[in-house]
PDB file of C-alpha atoms in Angstrom:
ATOM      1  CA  UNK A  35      79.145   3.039  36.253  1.00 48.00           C
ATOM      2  CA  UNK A  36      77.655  -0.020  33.995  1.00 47.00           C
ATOM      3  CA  UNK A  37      75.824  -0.811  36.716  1.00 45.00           C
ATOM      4  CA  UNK A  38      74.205   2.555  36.763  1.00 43.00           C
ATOM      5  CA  UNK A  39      73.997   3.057  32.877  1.00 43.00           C
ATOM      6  CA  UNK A  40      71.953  -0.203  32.825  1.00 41.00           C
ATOM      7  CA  UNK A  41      69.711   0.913  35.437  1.00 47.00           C
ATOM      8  CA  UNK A  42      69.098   4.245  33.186  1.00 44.00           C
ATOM      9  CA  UNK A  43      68.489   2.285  30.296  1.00 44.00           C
ATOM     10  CA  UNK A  44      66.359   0.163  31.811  1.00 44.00           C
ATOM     11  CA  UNK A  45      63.859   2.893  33.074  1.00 40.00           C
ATOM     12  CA  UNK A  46      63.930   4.570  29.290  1.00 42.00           C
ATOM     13  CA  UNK A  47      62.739   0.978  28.062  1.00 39.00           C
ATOM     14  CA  UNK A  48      60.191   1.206  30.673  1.00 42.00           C
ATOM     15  CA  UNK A  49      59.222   4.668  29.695  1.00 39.00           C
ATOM     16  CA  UNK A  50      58.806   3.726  25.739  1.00 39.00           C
ATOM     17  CA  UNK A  51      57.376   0.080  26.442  1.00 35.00           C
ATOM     18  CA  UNK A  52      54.528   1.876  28.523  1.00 40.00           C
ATOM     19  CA  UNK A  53      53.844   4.742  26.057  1.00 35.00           C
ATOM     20  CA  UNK A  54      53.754   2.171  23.104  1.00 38.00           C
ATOM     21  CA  UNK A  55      51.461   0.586  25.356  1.00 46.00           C
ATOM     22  CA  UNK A  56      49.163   3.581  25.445  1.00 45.00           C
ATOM     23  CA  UNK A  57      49.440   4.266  21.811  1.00 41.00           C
ATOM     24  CA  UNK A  58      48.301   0.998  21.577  1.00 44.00           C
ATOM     25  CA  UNK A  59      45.473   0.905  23.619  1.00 43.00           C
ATOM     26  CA  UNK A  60      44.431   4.442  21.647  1.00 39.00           C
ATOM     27  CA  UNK A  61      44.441   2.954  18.646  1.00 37.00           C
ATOM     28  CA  UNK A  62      42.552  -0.203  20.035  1.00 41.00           C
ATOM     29  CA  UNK A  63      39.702   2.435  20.899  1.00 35.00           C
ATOM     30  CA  UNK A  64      39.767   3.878  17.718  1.00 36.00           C
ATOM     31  CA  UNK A  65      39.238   0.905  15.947  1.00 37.00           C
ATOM     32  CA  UNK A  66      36.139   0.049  18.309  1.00 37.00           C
ATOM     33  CA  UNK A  67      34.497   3.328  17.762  1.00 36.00           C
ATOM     34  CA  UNK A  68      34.720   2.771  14.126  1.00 35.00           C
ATOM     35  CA  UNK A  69      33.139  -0.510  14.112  1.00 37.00           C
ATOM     36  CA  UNK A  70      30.352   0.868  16.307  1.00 37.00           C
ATOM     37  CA  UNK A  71      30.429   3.986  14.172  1.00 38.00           C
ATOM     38  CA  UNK A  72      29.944   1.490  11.138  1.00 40.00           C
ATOM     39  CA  UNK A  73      27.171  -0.622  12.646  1.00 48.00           C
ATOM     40  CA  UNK A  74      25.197   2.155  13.682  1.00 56.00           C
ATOM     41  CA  UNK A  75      22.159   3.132  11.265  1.00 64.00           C
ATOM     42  CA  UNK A  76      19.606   5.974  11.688  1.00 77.00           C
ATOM     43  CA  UNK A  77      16.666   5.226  13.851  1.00 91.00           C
ATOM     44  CA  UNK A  78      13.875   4.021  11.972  1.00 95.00           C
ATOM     45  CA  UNK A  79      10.393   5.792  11.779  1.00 96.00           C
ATOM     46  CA  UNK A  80       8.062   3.751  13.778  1.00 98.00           C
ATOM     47  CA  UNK A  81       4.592   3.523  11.537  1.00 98.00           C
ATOM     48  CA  UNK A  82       0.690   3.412  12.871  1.00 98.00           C
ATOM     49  CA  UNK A  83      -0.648  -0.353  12.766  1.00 98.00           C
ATOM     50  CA  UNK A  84      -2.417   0.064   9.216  1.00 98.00           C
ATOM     51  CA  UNK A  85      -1.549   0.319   5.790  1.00 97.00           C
ATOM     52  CA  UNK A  86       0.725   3.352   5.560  1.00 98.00           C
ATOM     53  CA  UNK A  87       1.500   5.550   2.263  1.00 96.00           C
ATOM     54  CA  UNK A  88       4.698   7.205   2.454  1.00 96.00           C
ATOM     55  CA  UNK A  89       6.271   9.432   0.346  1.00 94.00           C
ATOM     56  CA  UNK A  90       8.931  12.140   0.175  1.00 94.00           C
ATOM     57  CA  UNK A  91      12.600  12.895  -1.358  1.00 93.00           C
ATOM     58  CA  UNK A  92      16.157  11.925  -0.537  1.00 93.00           C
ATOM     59  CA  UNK A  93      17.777  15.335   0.228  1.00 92.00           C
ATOM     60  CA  UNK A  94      21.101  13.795  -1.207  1.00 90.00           C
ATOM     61  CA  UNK A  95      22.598  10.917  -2.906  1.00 90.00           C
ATOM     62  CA  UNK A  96      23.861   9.656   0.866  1.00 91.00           C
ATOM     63  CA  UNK A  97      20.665   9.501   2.434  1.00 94.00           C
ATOM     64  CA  UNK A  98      19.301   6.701   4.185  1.00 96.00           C
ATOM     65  CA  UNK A  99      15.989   6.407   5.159  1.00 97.00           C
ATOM     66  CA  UNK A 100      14.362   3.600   7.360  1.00 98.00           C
ATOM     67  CA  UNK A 101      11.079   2.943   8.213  1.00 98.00           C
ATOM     68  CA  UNK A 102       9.591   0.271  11.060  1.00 98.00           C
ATOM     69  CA  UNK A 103       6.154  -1.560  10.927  1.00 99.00           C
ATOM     70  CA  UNK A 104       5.333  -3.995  13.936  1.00 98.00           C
ATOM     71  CA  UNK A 105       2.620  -6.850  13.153  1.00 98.00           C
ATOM     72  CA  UNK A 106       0.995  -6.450  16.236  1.00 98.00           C
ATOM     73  CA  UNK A 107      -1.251  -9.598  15.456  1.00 98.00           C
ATOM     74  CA  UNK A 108       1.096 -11.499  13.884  1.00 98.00           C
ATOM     75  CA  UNK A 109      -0.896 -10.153  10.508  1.00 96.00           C
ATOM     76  CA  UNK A 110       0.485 -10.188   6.729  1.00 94.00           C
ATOM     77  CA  UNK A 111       2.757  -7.614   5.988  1.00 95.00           C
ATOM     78  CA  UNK A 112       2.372  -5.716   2.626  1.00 94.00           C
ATOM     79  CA  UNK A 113       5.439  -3.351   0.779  1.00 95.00           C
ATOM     80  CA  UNK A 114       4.216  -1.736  -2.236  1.00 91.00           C
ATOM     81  CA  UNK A 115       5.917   0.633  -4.383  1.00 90.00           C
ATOM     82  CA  UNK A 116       3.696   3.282  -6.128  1.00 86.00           C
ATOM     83  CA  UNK A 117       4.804   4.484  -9.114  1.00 73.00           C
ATOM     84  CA  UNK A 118       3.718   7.755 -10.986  1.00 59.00           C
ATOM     85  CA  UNK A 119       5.343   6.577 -14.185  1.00 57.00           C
ATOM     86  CA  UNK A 120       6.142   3.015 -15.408  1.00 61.00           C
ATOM     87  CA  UNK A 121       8.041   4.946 -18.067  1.00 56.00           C
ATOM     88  CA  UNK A 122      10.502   6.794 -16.138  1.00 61.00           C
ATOM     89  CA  UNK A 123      13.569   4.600 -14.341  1.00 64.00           C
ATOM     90  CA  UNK A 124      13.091   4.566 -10.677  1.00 77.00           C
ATOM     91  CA  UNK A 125      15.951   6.660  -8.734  1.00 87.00           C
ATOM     92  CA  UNK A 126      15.705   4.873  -5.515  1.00 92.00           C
ATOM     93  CA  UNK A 127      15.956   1.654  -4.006  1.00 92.00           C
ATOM     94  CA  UNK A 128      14.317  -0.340  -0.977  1.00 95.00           C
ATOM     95  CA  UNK A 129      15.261  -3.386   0.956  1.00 97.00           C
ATOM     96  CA  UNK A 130      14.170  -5.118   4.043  1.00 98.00           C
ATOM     97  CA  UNK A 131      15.797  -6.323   7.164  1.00 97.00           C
ATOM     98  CA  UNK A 132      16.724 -10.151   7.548  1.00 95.00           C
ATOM     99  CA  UNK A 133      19.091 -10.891  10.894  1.00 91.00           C
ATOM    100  CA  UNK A 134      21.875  -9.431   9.926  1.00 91.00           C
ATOM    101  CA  UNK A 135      21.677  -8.937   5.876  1.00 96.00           C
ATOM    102  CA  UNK A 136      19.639  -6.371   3.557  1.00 97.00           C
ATOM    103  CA  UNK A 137      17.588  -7.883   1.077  1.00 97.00           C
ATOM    104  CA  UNK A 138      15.865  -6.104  -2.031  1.00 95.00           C
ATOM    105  CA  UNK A 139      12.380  -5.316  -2.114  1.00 93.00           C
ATOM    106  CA  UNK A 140      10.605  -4.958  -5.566  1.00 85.00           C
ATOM    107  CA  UNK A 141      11.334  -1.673  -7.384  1.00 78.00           C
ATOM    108  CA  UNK A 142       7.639  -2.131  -9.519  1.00 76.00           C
ATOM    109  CA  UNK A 143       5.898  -4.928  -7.544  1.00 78.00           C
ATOM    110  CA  UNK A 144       4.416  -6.564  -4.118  1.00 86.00           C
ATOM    111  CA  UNK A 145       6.195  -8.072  -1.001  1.00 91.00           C
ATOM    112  CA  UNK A 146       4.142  -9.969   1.423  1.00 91.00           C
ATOM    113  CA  UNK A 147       5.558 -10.872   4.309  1.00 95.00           C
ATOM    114  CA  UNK A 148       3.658 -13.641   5.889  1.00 93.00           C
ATOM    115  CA  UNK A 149       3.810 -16.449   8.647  1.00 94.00           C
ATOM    116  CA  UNK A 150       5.010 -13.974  11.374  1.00 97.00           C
ATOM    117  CA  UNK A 151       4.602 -13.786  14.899  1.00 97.00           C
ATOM    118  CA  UNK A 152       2.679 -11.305  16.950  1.00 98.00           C
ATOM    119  CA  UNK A 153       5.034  -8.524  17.987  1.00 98.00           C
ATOM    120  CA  UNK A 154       7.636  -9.376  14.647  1.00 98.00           C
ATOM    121  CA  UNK A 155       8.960  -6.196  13.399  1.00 98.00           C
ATOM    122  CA  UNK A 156       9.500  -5.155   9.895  1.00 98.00           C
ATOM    123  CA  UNK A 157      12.009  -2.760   9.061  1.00 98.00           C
ATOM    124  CA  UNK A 158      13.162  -1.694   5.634  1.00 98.00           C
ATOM    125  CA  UNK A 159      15.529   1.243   3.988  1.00 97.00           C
ATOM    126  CA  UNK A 160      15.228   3.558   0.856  1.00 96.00           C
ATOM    127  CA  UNK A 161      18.392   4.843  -0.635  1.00 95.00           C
ATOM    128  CA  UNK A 162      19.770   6.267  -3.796  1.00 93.00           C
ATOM    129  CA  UNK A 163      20.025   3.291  -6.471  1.00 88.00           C
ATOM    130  CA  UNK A 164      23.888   2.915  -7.585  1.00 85.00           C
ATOM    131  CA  UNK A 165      24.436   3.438 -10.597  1.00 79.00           C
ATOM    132  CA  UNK A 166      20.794   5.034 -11.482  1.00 76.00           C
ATOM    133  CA  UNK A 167      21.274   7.400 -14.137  1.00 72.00           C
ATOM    134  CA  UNK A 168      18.905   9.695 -12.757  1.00 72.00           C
ATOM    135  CA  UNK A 169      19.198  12.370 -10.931  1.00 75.00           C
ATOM    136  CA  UNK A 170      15.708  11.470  -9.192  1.00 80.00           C
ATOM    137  CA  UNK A 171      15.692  11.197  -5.411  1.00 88.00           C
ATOM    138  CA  UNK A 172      11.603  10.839  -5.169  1.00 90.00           C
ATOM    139  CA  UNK A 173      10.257   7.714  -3.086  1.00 93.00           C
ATOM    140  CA  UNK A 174       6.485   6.703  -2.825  1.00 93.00           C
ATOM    141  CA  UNK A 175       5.350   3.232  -1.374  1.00 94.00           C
ATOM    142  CA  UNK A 176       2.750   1.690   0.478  1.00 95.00           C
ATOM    143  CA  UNK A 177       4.309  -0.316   3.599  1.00 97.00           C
ATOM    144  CA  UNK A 178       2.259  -1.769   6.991  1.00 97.00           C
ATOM    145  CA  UNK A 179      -0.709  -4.365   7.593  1.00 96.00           C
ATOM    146  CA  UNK A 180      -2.059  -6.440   3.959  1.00 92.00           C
ATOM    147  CA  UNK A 181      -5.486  -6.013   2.449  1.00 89.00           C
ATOM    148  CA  UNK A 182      -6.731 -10.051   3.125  1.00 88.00           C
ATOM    149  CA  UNK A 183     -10.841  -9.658   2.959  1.00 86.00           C
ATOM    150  CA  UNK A 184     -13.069  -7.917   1.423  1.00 85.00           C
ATOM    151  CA  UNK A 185     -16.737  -7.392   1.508  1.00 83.00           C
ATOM    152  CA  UNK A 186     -17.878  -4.763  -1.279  1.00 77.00           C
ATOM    153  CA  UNK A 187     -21.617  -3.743  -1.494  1.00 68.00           C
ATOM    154  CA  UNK A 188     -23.910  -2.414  -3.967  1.00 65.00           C
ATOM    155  CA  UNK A 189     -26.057  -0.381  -1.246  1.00 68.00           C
ATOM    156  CA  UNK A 190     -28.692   1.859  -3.163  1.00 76.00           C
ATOM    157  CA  UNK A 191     -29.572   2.972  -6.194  1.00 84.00           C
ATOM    158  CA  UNK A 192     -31.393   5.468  -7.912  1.00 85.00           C
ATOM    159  CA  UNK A 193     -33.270   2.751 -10.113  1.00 84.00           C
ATOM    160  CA  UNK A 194     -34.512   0.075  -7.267  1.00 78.00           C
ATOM    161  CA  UNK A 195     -37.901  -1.608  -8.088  1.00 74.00           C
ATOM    162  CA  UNK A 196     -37.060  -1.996 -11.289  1.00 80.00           C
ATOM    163  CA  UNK A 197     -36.836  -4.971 -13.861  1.00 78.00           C
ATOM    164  CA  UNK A 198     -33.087  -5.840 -14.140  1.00 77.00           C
ATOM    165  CA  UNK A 199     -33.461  -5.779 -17.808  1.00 73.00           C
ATOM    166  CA  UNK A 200     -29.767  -3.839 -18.200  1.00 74.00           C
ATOM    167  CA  UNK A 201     -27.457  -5.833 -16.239  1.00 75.00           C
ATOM    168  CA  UNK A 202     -27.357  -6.993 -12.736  1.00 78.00           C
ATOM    169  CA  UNK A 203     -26.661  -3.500 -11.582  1.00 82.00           C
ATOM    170  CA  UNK A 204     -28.313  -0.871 -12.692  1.00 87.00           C
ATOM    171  CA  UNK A 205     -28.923   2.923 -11.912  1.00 90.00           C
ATOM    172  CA  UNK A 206     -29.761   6.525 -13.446  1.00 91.00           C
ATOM    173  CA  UNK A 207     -27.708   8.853 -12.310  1.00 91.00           C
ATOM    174  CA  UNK A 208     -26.409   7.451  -8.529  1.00 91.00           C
ATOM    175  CA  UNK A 209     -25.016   4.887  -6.843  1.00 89.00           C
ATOM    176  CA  UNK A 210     -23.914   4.084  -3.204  1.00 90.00           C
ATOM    177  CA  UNK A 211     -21.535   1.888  -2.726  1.00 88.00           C
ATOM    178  CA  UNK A 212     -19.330   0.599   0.201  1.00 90.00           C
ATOM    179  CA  UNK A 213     -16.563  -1.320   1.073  1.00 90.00           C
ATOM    180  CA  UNK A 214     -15.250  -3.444   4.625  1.00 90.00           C
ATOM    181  CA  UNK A 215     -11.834  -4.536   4.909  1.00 90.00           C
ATOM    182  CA  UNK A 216     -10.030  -7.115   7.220  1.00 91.00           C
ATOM    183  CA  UNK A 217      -6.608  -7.991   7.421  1.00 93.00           C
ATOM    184  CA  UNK A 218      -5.381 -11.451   7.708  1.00 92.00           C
ATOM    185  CA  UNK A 219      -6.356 -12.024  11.308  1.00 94.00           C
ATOM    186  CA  UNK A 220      -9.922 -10.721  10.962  1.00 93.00           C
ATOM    187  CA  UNK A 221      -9.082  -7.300  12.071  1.00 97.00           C
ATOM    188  CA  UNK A 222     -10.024  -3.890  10.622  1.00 96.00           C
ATOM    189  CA  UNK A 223      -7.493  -2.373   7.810  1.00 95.00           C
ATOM    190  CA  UNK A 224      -7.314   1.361   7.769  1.00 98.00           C
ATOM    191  CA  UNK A 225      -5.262   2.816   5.265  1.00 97.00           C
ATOM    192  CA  UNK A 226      -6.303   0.079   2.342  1.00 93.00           C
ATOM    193  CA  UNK A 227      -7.442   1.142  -1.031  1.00 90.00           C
ATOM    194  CA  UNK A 228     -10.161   0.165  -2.893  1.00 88.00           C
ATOM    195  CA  UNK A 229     -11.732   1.808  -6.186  1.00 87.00           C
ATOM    196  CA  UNK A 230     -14.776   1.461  -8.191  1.00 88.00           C
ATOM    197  CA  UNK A 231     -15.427   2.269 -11.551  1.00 87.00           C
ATOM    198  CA  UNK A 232     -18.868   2.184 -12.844  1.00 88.00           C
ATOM    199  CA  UNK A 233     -19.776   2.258 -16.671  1.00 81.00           C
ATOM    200  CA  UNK A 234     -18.741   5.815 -18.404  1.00 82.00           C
ATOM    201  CA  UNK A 235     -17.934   7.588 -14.929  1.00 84.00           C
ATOM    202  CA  UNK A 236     -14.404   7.945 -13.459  1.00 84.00           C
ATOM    203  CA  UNK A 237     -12.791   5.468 -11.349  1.00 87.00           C
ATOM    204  CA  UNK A 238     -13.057   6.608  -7.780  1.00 90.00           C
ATOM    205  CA  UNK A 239     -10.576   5.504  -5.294  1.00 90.00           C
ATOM    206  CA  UNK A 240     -11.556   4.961  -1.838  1.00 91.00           C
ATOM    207  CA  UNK A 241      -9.514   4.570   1.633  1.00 94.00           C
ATOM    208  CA  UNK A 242     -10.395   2.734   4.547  1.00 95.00           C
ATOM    209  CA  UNK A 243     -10.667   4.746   7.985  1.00 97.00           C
ATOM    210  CA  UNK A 244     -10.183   3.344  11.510  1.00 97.00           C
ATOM    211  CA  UNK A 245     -13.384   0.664  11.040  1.00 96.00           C
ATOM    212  CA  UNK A 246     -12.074  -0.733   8.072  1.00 95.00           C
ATOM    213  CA  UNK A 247     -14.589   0.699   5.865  1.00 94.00           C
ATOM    214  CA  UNK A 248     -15.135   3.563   3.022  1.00 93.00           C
ATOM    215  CA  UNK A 249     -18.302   4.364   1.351  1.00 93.00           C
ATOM    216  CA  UNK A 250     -18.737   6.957  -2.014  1.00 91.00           C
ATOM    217  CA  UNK A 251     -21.013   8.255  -4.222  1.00 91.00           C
ATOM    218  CA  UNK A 252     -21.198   7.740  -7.896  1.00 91.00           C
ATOM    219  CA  UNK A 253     -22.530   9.830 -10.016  1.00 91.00           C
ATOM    220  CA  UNK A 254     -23.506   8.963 -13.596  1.00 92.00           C
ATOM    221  CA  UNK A 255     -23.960  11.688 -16.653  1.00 92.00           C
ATOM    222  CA  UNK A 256     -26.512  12.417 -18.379  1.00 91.00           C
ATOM    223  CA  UNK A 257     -27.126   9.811 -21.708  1.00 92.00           C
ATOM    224  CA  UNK A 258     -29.290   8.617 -24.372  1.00 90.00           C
ATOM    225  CA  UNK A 259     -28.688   4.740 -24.581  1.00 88.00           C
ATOM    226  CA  UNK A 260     -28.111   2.655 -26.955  1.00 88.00           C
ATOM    227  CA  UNK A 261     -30.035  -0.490 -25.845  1.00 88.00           C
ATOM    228  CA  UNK A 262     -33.891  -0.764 -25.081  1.00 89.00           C
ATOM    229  CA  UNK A 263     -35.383  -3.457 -22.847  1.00 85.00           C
ATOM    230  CA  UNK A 264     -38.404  -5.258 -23.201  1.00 84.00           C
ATOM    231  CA  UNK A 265     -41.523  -3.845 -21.621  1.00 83.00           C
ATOM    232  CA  UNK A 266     -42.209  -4.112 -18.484  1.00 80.00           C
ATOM    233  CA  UNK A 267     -45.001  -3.187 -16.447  1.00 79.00           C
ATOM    234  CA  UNK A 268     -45.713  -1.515 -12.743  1.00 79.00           C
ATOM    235  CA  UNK A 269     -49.241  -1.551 -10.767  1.00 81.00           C
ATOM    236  CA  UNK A 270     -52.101  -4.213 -11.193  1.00 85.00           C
ATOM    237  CA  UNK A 271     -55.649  -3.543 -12.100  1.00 82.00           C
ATOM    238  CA  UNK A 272     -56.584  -0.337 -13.582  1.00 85.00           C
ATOM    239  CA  UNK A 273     -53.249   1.740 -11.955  1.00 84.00           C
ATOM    240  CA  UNK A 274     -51.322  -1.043 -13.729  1.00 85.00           C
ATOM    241  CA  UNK A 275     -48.653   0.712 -16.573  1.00 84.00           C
ATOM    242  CA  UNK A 276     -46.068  -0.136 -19.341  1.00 87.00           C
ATOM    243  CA  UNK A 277     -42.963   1.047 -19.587  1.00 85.00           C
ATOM    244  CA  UNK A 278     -39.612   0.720 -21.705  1.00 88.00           C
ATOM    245  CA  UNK A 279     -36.000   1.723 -20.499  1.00 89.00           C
ATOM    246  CA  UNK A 280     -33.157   3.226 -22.745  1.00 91.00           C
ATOM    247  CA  UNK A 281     -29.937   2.056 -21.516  1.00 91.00           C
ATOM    248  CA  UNK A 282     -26.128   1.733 -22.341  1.00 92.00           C
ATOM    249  CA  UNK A 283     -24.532  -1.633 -21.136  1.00 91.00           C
ATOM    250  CA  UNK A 284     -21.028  -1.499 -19.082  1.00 90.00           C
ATOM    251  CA  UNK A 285     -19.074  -2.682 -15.964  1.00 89.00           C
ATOM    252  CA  UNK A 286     -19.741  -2.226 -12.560  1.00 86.00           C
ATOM    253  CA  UNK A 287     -15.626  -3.194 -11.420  1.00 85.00           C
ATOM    254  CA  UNK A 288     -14.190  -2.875  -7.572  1.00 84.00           C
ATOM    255  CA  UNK A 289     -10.522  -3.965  -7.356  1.00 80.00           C
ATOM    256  CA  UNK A 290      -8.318  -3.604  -4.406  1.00 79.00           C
ATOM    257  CA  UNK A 291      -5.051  -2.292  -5.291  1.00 74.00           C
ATOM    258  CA  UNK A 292      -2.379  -4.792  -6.839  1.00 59.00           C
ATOM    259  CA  UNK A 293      -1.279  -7.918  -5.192  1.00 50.00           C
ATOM    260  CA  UNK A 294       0.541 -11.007  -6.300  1.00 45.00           C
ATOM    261  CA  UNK A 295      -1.882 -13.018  -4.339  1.00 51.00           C
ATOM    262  CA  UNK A 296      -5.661 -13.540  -4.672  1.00 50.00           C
ATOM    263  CA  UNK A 297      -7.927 -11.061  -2.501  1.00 51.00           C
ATOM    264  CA  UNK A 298     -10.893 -13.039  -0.963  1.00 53.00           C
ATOM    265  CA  UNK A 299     -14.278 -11.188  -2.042  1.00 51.00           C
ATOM    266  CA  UNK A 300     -17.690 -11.799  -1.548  1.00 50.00           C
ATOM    267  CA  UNK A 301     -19.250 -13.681  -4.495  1.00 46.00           C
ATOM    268  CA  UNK A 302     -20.636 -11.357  -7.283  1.00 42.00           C
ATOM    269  CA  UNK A 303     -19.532  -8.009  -6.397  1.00 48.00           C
ATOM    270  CA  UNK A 304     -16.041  -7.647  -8.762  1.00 70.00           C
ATOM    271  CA  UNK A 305     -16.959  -7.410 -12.051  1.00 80.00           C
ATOM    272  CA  UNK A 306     -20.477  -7.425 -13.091  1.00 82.00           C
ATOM    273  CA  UNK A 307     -22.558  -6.523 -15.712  1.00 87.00           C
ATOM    274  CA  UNK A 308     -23.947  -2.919 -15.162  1.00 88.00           C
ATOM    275  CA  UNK A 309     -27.070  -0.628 -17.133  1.00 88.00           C
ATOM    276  CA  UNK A 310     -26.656   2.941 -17.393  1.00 91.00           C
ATOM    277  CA  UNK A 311     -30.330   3.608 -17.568  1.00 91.00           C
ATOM    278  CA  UNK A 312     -30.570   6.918 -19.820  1.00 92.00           C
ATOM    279  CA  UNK A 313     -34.452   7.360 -20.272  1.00 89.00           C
ATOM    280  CA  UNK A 314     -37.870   5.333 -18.927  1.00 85.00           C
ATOM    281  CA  UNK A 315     -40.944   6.146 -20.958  1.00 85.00           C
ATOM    282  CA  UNK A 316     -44.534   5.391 -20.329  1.00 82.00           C
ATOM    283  CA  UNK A 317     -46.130   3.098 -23.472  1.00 85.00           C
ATOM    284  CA  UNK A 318     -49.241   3.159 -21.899  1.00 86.00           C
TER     285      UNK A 318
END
């Protein structure tokens, strides 16, 4: 009889060690598929090899977006946040991928990620900021290869041939200009903005295409000037004539847009003295 009582208990031991066992093993399941669960992030939008603009909205407070940029060339890497208003507090937040930790990109500012190696990938977040006390979910940034050259022209003008008596650029009511820009390995940049402003007319803001360049047409209004040059004269012999030119003096300015490190330009082409010629007149 013990004899058989112990064999009975002994298989209900059995029984209960092997479905502890099991419950065991369930729960050492569960608590892998939460720490894979936890690890696990949304899979990043791959971006073109340029310099991208993104923007869009958070369609909750939860949200997670991520974004991926591969320098292909080993090229600078530029994150830019564009801001429609320095006076309203920015609802969002970005940060950047380092091994295994998050780091914070600038809310109102330039990153530049440099020294990397061909193939290096880039990726970075946007999420609601904590604590923000705005109910603002908006994003806008500029994320993917950095603006490193630049070659900005002064192609043609409506006033060539004449005496640069009103600045080193000069011009009546048009101007040509055009821009070429290279990344940090000497490639093309599509995607980078430039703009010009010239004298009284509004800034124009220009975008690279595939080549790396962007070209525009300014035009000028219509003035009366408030300078007048010396004479100057056209023709020789008896076809030679005198003239004078009414002007208003200004800036011819190209900027790329902001960076926390120095652009290379060519020499002369930034910020230079500019006539709006307004009227030419024959003295005789």
């Amino acid at each position: 009889m013990n004899k058989f009582l112990f064999g009975k208990r002994a298989l209900y031991m059995a029984a209960a060690f092997t479905l502890l066992g099991g419950m065991g093993n369930a729960v050492n399941v569960m608590a892998e598929q939460s720490e894979g669960d936890a690890g696990l992030i949304e899979q990043p939008l791959v971006l073109e090899d340029k310099l991208n603009g993104l923007n869009g909205y958070l369609n909750d407070n939860a949200e997670i977006k991520y974004f991926s940029f591969t320098a292909i060339r080993g090229q600078n890497v530029m994150f830019r946040d564009v801001r429609q208003s320095k006076t309203r507090s920015l609802g969002v937040a970005y940060e950047y991928k380092d091994g295994g930790l998050w780091k914070s990109l600038p809310g109102d500012g330039v990153r530049i990620f440099d020294n990397l190696q061909s193939g290096q990938e880039i990726i970075i977040r946007v999420f609601k900021r904590p604590n923000s006390n705005t109910v603002l979910r908006s994003y806008d940034f500029r994320f993917g290869s950095a603006p490193y050259h630049a070659t900005a022209d002064l192609i043609r003008s409506d006033a060539q041939g004449l005496p640069l008596y009103a600045g080193i650029f000069q011009a009546f009511r048009e101007i040509n200009w055009s821009i070429h820009i290279h990344d940090s390995t000497g490639h093309p940049l599509e995607g980078a903005k430039a703009s010009i402003e010239v004298g009284v007319a509004k800034k124009i803001d220009l975008y690279t295409a595939a080549n790396g360049r962007a070209a525009a047409t300014i035009a000028l209004p219509a003035c009366e000037g408030s300078m007048v040059s010396r004479s100057f004269s056209t023709g020789n012999g008896t076809s030679q004539r005198w003239w004078n030119l009414r002007y208003n003096p200004g800036r011819l300015v190209a900027k790329l847009e902001d960076d926390d490190r120095g652009y290379q330009w060519n020499p002369g082409a930034i910020d230079s003295t500019f006539g709006h010629i307004c009227k030419q007149w024959l003295l005789y």
